[in-house]
mmCIF file of C-alpha atoms in Angstrom:
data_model
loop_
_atom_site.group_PDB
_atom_site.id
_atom_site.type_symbol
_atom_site.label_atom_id
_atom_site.label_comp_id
_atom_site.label_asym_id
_atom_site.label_seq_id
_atom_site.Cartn_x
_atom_site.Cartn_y
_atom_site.Cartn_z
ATOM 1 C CA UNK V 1 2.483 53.911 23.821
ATOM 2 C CA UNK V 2 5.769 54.259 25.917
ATOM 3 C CA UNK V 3 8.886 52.910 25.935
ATOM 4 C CA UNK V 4 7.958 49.491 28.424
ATOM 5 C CA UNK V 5 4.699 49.269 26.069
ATOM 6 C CA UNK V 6 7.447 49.114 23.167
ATOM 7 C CA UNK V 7 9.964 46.745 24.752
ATOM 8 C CA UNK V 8 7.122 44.690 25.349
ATOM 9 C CA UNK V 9 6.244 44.227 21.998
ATOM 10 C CA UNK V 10 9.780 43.610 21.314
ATOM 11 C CA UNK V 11 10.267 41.065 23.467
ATOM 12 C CA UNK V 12 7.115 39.378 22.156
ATOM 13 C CA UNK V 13 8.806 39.366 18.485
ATOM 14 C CA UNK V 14 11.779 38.055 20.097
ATOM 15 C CA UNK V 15 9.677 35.093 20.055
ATOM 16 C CA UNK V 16 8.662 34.497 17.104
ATOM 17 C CA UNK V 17 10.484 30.916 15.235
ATOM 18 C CA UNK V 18 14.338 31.795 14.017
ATOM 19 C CA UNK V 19 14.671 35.006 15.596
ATOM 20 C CA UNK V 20 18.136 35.559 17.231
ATOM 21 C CA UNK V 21 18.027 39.505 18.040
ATOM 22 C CA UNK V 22 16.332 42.572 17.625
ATOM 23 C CA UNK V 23 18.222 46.397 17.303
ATOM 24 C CA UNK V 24 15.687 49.206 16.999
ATOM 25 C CA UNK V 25 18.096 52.571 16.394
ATOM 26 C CA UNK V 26 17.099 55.814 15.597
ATOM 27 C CA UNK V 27 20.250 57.889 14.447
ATOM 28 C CA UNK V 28 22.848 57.293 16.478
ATOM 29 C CA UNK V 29 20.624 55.996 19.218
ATOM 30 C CA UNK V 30 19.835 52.539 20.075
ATOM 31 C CA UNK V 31 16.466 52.286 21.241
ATOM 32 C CA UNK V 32 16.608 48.549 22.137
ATOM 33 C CA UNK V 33 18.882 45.983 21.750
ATOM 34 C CA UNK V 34 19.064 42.340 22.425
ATOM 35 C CA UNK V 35 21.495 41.095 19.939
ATOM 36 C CA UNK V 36 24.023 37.780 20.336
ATOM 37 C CA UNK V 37 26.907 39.412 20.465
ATOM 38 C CA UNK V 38 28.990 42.120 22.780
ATOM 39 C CA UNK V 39 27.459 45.736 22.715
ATOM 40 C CA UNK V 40 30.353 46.636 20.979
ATOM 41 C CA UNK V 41 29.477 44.791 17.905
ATOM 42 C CA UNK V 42 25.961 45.696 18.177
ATOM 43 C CA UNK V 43 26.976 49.141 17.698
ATOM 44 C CA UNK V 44 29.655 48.458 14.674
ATOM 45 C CA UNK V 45 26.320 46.848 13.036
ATOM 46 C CA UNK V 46 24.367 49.830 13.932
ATOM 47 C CA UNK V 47 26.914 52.264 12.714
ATOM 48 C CA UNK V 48 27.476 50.610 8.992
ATOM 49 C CA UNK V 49 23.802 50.197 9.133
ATOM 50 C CA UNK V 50 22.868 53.986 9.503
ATOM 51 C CA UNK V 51 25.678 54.746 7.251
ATOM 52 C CA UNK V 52 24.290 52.823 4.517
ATOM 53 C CA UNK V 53 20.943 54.483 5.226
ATOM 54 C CA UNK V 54 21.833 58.248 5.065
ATOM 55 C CA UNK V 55 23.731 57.301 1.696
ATOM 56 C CA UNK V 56 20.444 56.248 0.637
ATOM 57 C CA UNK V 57 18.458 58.955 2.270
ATOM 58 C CA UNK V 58 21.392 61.640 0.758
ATOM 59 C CA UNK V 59 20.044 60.480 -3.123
ATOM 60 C CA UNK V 60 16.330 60.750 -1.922
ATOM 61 C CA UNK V 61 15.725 57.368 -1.267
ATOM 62 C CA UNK V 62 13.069 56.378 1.119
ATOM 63 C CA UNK V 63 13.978 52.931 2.003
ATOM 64 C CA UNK V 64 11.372 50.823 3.521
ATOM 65 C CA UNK V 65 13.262 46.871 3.959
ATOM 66 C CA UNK V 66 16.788 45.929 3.120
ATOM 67 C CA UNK V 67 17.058 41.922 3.356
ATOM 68 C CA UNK V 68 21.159 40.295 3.721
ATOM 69 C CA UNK V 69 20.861 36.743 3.157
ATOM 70 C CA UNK V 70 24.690 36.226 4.782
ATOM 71 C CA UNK V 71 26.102 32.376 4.030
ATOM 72 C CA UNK V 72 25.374 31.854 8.135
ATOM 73 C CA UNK V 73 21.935 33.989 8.610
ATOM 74 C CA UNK V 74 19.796 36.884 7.567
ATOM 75 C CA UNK V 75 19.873 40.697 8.591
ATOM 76 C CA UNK V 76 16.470 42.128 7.834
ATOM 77 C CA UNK V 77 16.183 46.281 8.024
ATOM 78 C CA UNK V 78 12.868 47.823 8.491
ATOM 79 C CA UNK V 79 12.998 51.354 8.065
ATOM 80 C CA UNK V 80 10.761 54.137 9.075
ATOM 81 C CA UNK V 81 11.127 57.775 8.867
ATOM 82 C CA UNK V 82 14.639 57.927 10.979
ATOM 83 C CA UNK V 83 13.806 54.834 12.687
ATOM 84 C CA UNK V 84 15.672 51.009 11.758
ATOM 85 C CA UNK V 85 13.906 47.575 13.587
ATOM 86 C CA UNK V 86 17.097 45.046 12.625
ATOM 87 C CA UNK V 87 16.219 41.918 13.082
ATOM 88 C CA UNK V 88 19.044 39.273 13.147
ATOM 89 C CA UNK V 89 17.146 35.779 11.828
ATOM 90 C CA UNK V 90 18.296 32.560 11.424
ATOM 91 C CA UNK V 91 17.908 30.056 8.654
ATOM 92 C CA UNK V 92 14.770 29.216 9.340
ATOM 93 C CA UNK V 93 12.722 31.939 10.343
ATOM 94 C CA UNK V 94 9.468 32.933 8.491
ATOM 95 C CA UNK V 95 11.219 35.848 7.108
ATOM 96 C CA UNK V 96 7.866 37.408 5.383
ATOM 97 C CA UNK V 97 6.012 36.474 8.382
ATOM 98 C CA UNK V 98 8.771 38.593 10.829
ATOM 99 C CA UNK V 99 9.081 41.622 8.513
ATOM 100 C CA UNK V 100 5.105 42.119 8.420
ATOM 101 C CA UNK V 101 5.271 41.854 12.345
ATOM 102 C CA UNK V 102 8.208 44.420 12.447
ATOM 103 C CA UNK V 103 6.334 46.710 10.085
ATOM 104 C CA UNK V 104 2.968 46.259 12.248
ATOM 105 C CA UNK V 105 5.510 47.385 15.723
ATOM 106 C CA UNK V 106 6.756 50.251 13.589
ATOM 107 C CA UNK V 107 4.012 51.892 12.403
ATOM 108 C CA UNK V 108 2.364 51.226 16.325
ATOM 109 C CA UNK V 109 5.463 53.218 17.958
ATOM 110 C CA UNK V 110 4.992 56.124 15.187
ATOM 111 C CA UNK V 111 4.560 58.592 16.834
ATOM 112 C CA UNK V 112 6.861 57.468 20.142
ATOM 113 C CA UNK V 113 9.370 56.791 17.903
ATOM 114 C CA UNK V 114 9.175 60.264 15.462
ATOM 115 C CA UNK V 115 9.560 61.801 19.546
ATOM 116 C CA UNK V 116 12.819 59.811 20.451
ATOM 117 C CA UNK V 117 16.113 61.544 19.946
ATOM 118 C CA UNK V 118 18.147 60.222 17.782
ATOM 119 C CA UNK V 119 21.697 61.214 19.601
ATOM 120 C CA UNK V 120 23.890 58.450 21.118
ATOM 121 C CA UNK V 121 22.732 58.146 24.787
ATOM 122 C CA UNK V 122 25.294 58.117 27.373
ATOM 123 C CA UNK V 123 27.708 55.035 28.196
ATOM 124 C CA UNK V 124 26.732 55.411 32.410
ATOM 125 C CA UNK V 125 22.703 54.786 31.083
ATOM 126 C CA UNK V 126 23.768 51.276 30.157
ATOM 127 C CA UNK V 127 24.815 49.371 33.046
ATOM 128 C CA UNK V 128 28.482 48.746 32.877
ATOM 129 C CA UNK V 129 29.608 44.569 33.046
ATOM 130 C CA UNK V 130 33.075 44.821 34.185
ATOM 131 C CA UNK V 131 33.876 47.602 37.058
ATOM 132 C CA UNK V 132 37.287 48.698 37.240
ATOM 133 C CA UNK V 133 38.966 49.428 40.014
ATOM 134 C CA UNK V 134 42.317 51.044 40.533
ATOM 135 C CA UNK V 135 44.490 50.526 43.426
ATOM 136 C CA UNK V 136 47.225 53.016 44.204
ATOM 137 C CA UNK V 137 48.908 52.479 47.409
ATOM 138 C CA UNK V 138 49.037 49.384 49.754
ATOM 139 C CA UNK V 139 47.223 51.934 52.551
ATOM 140 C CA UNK V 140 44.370 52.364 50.212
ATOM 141 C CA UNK V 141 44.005 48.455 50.056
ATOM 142 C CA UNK V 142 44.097 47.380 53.217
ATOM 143 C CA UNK V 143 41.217 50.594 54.069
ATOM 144 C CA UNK V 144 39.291 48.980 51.686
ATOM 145 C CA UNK V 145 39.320 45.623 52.677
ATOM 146 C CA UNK V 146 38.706 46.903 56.611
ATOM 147 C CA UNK V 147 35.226 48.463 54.834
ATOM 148 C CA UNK V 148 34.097 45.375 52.838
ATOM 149 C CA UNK V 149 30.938 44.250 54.226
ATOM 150 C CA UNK V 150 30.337 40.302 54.159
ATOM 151 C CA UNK V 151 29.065 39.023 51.311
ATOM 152 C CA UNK V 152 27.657 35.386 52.125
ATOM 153 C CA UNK V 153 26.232 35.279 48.863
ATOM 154 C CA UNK V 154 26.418 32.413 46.747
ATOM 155 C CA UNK V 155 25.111 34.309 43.672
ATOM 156 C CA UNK V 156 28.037 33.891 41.726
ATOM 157 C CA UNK V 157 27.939 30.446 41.184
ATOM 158 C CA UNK V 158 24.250 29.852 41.306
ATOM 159 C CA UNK V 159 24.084 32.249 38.455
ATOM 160 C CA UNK V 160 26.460 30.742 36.756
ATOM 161 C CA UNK V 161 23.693 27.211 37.203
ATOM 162 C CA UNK V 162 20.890 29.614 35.902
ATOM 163 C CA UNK V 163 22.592 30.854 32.919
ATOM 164 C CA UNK V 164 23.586 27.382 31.645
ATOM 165 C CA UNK V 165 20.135 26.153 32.592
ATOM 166 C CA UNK V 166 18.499 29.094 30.334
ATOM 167 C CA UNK V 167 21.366 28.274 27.991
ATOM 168 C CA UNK V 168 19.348 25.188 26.775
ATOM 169 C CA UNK V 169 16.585 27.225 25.206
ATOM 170 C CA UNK V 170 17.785 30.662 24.170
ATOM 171 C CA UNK V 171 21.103 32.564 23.393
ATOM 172 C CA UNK V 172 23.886 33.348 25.788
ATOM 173 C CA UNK V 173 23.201 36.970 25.804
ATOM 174 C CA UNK V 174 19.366 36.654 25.836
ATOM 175 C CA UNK V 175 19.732 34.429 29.457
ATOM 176 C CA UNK V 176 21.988 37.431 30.401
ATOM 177 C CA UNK V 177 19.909 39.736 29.993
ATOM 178 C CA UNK V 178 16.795 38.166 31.426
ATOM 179 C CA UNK V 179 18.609 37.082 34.591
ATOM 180 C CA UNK V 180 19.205 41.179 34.404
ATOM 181 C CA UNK V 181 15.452 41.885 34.151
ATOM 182 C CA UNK V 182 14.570 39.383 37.075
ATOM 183 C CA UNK V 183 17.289 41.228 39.570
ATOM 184 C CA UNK V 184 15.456 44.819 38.389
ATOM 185 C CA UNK V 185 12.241 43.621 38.462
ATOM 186 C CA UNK V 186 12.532 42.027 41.910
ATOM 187 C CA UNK V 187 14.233 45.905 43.106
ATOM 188 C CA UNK V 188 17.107 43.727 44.058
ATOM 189 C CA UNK V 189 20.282 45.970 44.105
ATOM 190 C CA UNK V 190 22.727 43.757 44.729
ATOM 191 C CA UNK V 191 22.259 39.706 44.436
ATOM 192 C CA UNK V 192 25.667 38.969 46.144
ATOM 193 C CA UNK V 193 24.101 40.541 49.374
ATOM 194 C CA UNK V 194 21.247 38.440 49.378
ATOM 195 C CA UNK V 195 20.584 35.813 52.126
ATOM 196 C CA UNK V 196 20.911 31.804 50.421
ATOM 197 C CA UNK V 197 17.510 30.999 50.407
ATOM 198 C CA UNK V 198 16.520 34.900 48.145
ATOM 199 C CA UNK V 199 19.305 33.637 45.836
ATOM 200 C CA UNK V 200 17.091 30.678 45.736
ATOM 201 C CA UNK V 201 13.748 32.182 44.898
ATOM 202 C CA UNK V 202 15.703 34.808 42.134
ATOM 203 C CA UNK V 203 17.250 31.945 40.344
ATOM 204 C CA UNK V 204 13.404 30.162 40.317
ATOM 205 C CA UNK V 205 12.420 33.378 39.010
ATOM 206 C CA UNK V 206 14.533 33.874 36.678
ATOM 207 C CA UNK V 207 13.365 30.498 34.950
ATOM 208 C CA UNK V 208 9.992 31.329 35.372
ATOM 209 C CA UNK V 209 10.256 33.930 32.661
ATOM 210 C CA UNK V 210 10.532 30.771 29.989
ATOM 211 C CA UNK V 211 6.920 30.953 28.338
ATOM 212 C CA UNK V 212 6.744 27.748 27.568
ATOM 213 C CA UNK V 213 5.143 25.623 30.500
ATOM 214 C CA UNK V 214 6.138 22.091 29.794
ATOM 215 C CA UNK V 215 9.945 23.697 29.358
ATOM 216 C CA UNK V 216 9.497 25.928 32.212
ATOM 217 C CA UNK V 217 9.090 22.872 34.081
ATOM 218 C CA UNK V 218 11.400 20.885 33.092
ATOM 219 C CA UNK V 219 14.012 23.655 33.139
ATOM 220 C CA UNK V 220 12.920 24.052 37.232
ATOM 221 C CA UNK V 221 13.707 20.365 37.558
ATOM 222 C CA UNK V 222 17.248 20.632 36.286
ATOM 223 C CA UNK V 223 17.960 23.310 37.979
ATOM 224 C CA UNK V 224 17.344 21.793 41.340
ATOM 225 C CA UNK V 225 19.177 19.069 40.130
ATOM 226 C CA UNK V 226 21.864 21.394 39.421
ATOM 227 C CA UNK V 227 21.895 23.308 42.229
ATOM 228 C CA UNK V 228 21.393 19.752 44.991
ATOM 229 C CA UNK V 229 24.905 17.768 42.830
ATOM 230 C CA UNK V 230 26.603 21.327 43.634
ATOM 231 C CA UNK V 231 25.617 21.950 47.254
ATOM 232 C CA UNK V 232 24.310 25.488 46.308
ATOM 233 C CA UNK H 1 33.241 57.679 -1.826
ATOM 234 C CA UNK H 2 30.291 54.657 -3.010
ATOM 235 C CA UNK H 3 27.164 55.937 -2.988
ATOM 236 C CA UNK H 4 23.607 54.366 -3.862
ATOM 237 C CA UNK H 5 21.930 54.736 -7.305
ATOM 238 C CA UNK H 6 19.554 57.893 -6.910
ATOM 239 C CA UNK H 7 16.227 57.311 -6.918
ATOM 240 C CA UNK H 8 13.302 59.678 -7.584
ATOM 241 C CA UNK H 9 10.029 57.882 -9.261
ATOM 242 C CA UNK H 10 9.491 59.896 -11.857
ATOM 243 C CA UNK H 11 12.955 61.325 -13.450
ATOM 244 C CA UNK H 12 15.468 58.978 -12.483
ATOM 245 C CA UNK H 13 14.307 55.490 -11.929
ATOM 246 C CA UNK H 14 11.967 54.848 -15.268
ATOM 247 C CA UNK H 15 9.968 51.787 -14.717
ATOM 248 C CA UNK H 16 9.188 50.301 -18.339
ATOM 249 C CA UNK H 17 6.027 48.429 -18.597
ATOM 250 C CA UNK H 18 8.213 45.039 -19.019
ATOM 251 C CA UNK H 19 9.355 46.037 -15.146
ATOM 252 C CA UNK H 20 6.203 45.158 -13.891
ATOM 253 C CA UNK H 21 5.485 42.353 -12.532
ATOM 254 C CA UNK H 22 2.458 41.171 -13.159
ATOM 255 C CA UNK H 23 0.568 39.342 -10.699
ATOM 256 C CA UNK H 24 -1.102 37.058 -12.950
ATOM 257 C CA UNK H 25 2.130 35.280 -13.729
ATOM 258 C CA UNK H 26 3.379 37.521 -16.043
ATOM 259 C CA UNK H 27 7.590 36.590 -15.664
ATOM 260 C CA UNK H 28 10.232 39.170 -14.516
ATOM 261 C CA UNK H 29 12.784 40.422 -16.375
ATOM 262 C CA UNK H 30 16.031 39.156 -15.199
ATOM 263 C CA UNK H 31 18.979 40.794 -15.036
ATOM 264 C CA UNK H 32 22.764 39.541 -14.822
ATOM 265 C CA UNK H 33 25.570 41.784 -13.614
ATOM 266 C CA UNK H 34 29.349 41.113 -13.922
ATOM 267 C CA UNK H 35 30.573 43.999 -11.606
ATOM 268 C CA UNK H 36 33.370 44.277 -13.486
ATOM 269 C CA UNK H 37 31.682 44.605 -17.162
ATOM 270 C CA UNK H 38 28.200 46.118 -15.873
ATOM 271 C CA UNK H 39 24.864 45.134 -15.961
ATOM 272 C CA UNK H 40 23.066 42.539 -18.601
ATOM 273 C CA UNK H 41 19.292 41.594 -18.967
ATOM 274 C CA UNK H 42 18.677 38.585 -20.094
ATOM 275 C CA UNK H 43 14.963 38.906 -21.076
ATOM 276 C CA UNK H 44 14.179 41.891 -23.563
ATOM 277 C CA UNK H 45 15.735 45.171 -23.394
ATOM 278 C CA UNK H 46 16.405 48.014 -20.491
ATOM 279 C CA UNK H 47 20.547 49.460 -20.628
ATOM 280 C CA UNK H 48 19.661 52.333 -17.651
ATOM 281 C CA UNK H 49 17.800 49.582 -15.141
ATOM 282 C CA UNK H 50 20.678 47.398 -15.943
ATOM 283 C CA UNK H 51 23.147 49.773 -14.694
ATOM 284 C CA UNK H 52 21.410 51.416 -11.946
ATOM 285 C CA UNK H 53 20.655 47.525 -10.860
ATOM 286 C CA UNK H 54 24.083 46.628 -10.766
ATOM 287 C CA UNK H 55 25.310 50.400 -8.911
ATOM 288 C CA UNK H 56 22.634 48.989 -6.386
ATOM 289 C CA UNK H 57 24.862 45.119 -6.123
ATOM 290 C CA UNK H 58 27.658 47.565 -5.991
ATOM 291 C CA UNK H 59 26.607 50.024 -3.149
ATOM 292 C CA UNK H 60 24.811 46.816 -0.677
ATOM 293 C CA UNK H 61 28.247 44.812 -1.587
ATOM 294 C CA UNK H 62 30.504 47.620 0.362
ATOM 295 C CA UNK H 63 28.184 47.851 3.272
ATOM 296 C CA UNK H 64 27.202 43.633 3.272
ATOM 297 C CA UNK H 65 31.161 43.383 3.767
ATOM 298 C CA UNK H 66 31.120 45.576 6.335
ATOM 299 C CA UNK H 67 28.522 43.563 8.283
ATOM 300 C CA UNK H 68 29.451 40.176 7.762
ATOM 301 C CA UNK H 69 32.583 41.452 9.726
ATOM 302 C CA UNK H 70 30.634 42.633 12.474
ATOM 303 C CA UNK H 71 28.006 39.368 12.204
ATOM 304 C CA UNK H 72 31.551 37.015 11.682
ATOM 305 C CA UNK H 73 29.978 35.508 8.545
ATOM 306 C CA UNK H 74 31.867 34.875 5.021
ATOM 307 C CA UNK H 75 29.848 36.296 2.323
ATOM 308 C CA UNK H 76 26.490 37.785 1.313
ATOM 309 C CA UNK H 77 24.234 35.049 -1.140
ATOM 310 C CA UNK H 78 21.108 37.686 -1.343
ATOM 311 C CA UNK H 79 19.920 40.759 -0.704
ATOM 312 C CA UNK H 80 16.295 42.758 -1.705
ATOM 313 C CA UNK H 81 15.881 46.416 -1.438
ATOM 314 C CA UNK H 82 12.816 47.897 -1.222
ATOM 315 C CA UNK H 83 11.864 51.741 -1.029
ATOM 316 C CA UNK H 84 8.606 53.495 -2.227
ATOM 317 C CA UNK H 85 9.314 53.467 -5.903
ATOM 318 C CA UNK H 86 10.642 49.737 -6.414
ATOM 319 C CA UNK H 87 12.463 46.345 -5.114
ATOM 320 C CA UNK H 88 15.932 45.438 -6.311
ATOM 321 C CA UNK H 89 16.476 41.437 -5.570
ATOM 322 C CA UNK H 90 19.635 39.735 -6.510
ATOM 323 C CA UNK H 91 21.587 36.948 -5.465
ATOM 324 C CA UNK H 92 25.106 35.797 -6.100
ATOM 325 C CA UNK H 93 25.594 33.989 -9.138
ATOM 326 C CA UNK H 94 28.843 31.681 -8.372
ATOM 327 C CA UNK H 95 31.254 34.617 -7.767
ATOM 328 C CA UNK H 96 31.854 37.492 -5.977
ATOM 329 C CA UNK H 97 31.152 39.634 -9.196
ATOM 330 C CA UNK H 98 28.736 38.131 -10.628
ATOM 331 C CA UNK H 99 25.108 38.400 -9.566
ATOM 332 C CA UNK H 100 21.429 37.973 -10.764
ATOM 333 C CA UNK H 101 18.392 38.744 -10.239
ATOM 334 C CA UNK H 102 14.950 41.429 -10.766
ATOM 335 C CA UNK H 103 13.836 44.436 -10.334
ATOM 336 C CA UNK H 104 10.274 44.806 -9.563
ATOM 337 C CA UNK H 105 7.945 47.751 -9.034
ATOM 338 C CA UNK H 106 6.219 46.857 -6.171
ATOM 339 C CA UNK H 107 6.935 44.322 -2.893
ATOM 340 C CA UNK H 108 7.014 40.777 -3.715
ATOM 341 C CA UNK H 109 7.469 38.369 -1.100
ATOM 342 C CA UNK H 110 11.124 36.920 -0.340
ATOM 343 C CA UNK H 111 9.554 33.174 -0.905
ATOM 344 C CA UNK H 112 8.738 34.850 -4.757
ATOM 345 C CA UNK H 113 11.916 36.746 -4.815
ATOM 346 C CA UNK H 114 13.823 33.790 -4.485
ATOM 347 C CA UNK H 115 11.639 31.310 -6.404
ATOM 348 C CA UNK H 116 11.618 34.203 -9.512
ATOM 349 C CA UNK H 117 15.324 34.132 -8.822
ATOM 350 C CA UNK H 118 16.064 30.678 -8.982
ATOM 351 C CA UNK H 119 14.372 29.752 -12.325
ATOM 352 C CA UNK H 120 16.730 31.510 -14.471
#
């Protein structure tokens, strides 16, 4: 069992009816984490969470579930040893069904997960979403500019099409993060260097990670719809 | 400094035989807790449950704040907490301070927890 074998499993979970996110943290460590909200408030939640956990651990207190019906959804907490599977659920998710699931992946990735550290990994291992670039003098520009290498790429706004398109059937940061997987997965280091018709085929991948066929379908359809009205 | 009510099976957590939840239909105790005036049970007798039931609203309260911050939601309705030893279930009972709900000695279902909940 290794770490793809376990965000495999996650991702199948992911699926289940009502499920918005998943955080599995060990320490000060997040494991995986496909949450619908900025990383920055995934690790707030992380942070209160283990809190609350070593306060409980500090009395002798082997937690094994803490359930937070909120008035807008439901935080579930399975705990293991050092290890927390959060799941973020809405309204009307199975609840039992998801927490015997989560218990099932925990006690799978025992022994991987008794093995993972449980110090905060470093910032540079997650990739960053806004580069930042700092211009000093006018010279420094202008050399810049002379080394840019054309970018014909029409990824920008075709990704833009292929987010909204996944949009329809799963959370903002979920199609973000599988239009993410499809660029690794294809070994594609930079989309805005592609030629138009790769952009193409990566946006028809990217849909082709929906599982289900009928929507997959129908998503492909809208999407060349999308792409014709827009002359991408 | 909050901290959780301490928890060790035997010594400090006594688990009464009218705890236990019986799974022939036997009822749970319920308890009531006005955080500002303690704990209550409504069915029978059990002061030190009562108290360490409403420490546990207490402690879940200060950290369920915390994360309905972070999650942009209002307010907590439920929460169940379940170690080796027990499950704590309560739910909010009209108010911010006042709660309700059972303590049982071994995992229930939330469908149960809520149903045993709701009766009272």
């Amino acid at each position: 069992m290794d770490h793809s074998a376990l965000v495999s499993a996650i991702a199948a979970m992911q699926r289940l009816d009502g499920v918005a996110g998943i955080l599995l943290f060990k320490g000060k460590n997040a494991i995986h984490k496909q949450m619908p909200f900025t990383d920055g408030r995934t690790f707030d939640l992380m942070d209160t969470l283990g809190d609350m956990l070593d306060g409980y651990q500090q009395v002798r207190r082997r937690i094994r579930s803490v359930y937070f019906q909120f008035d807008g959804g439901v935080l579930l907490v399975l705990v293991q040893e050092q290890a927390a599977l959060v799941f973020f659920l809405m309204n009307r998710a199975d609840v039992d069904l998801v927490a015997g699931a989560g218990a099932g992946l925990l006690r799978d990735f025992a022994v991987y997960l008794a093995g993972a550290s449980d110090v905060a990994q470093p910032i540079s291992q997650t990739a960053p979403e806004v580069e930042e670039l700092v211009v000093t003098r006018a010279r420094t520009v202008q050399a810049m500019a002379d080394k840019v290498e054309p970018t014909a790429s029409n990824w920008g706004a075709v990704r833009a099409v292929v987010e909204r398109t996944l949009g329809k059937v799963m959370g903002r940061a979920q199609a973000s993060n599988l239009i993410a997987r499809t660029i690794t997965d294809s070994k594609i280091d930079d989309p805005y260097r592609l030629p138009r018709a790769d952009v193409l085929k990566l946006a028809i991948s990217c849909i082709e990670h929906v599982p289900n066929m009928s929507k997959r379908r129908q998503l492909l359809m809208e999407l060349e719809q999308d792409l014709a009205e827009q002359k991408l | 400094m909050i901290s959780p009510q301490a928890g060790d099976a035997e010594s400090r957590f006594p688990r009464p035989a009218a705890l236990t939840v019986n799974r022939r239909g036997q009822e749970l105790p319920i308890y009531r807790a006005d955080l500002t005036a303690g704990a209550e049970k409504v069915n029978g007798i059990d002061t030190e449950v009562g108290q360490r039931f409403a420490s546990e609203i207490n402690y879940v309260n200060y950290y369920a704040r915390k994360l309905a911050d972070t999650l942009a939601m209002q307010r907590l309705d439920m929460a169940i907490v379940e170690d080796r030893d027990s499950q704590t279930s309560f739910h909010r009972n009209g108010s911010d301070v006042k709660w309700q709900g059972v303590v049982a000695s071994h995992r229930l279902p939330v469908h149960e927890v809520r149903s045993a909940i709701s009766q009272h």
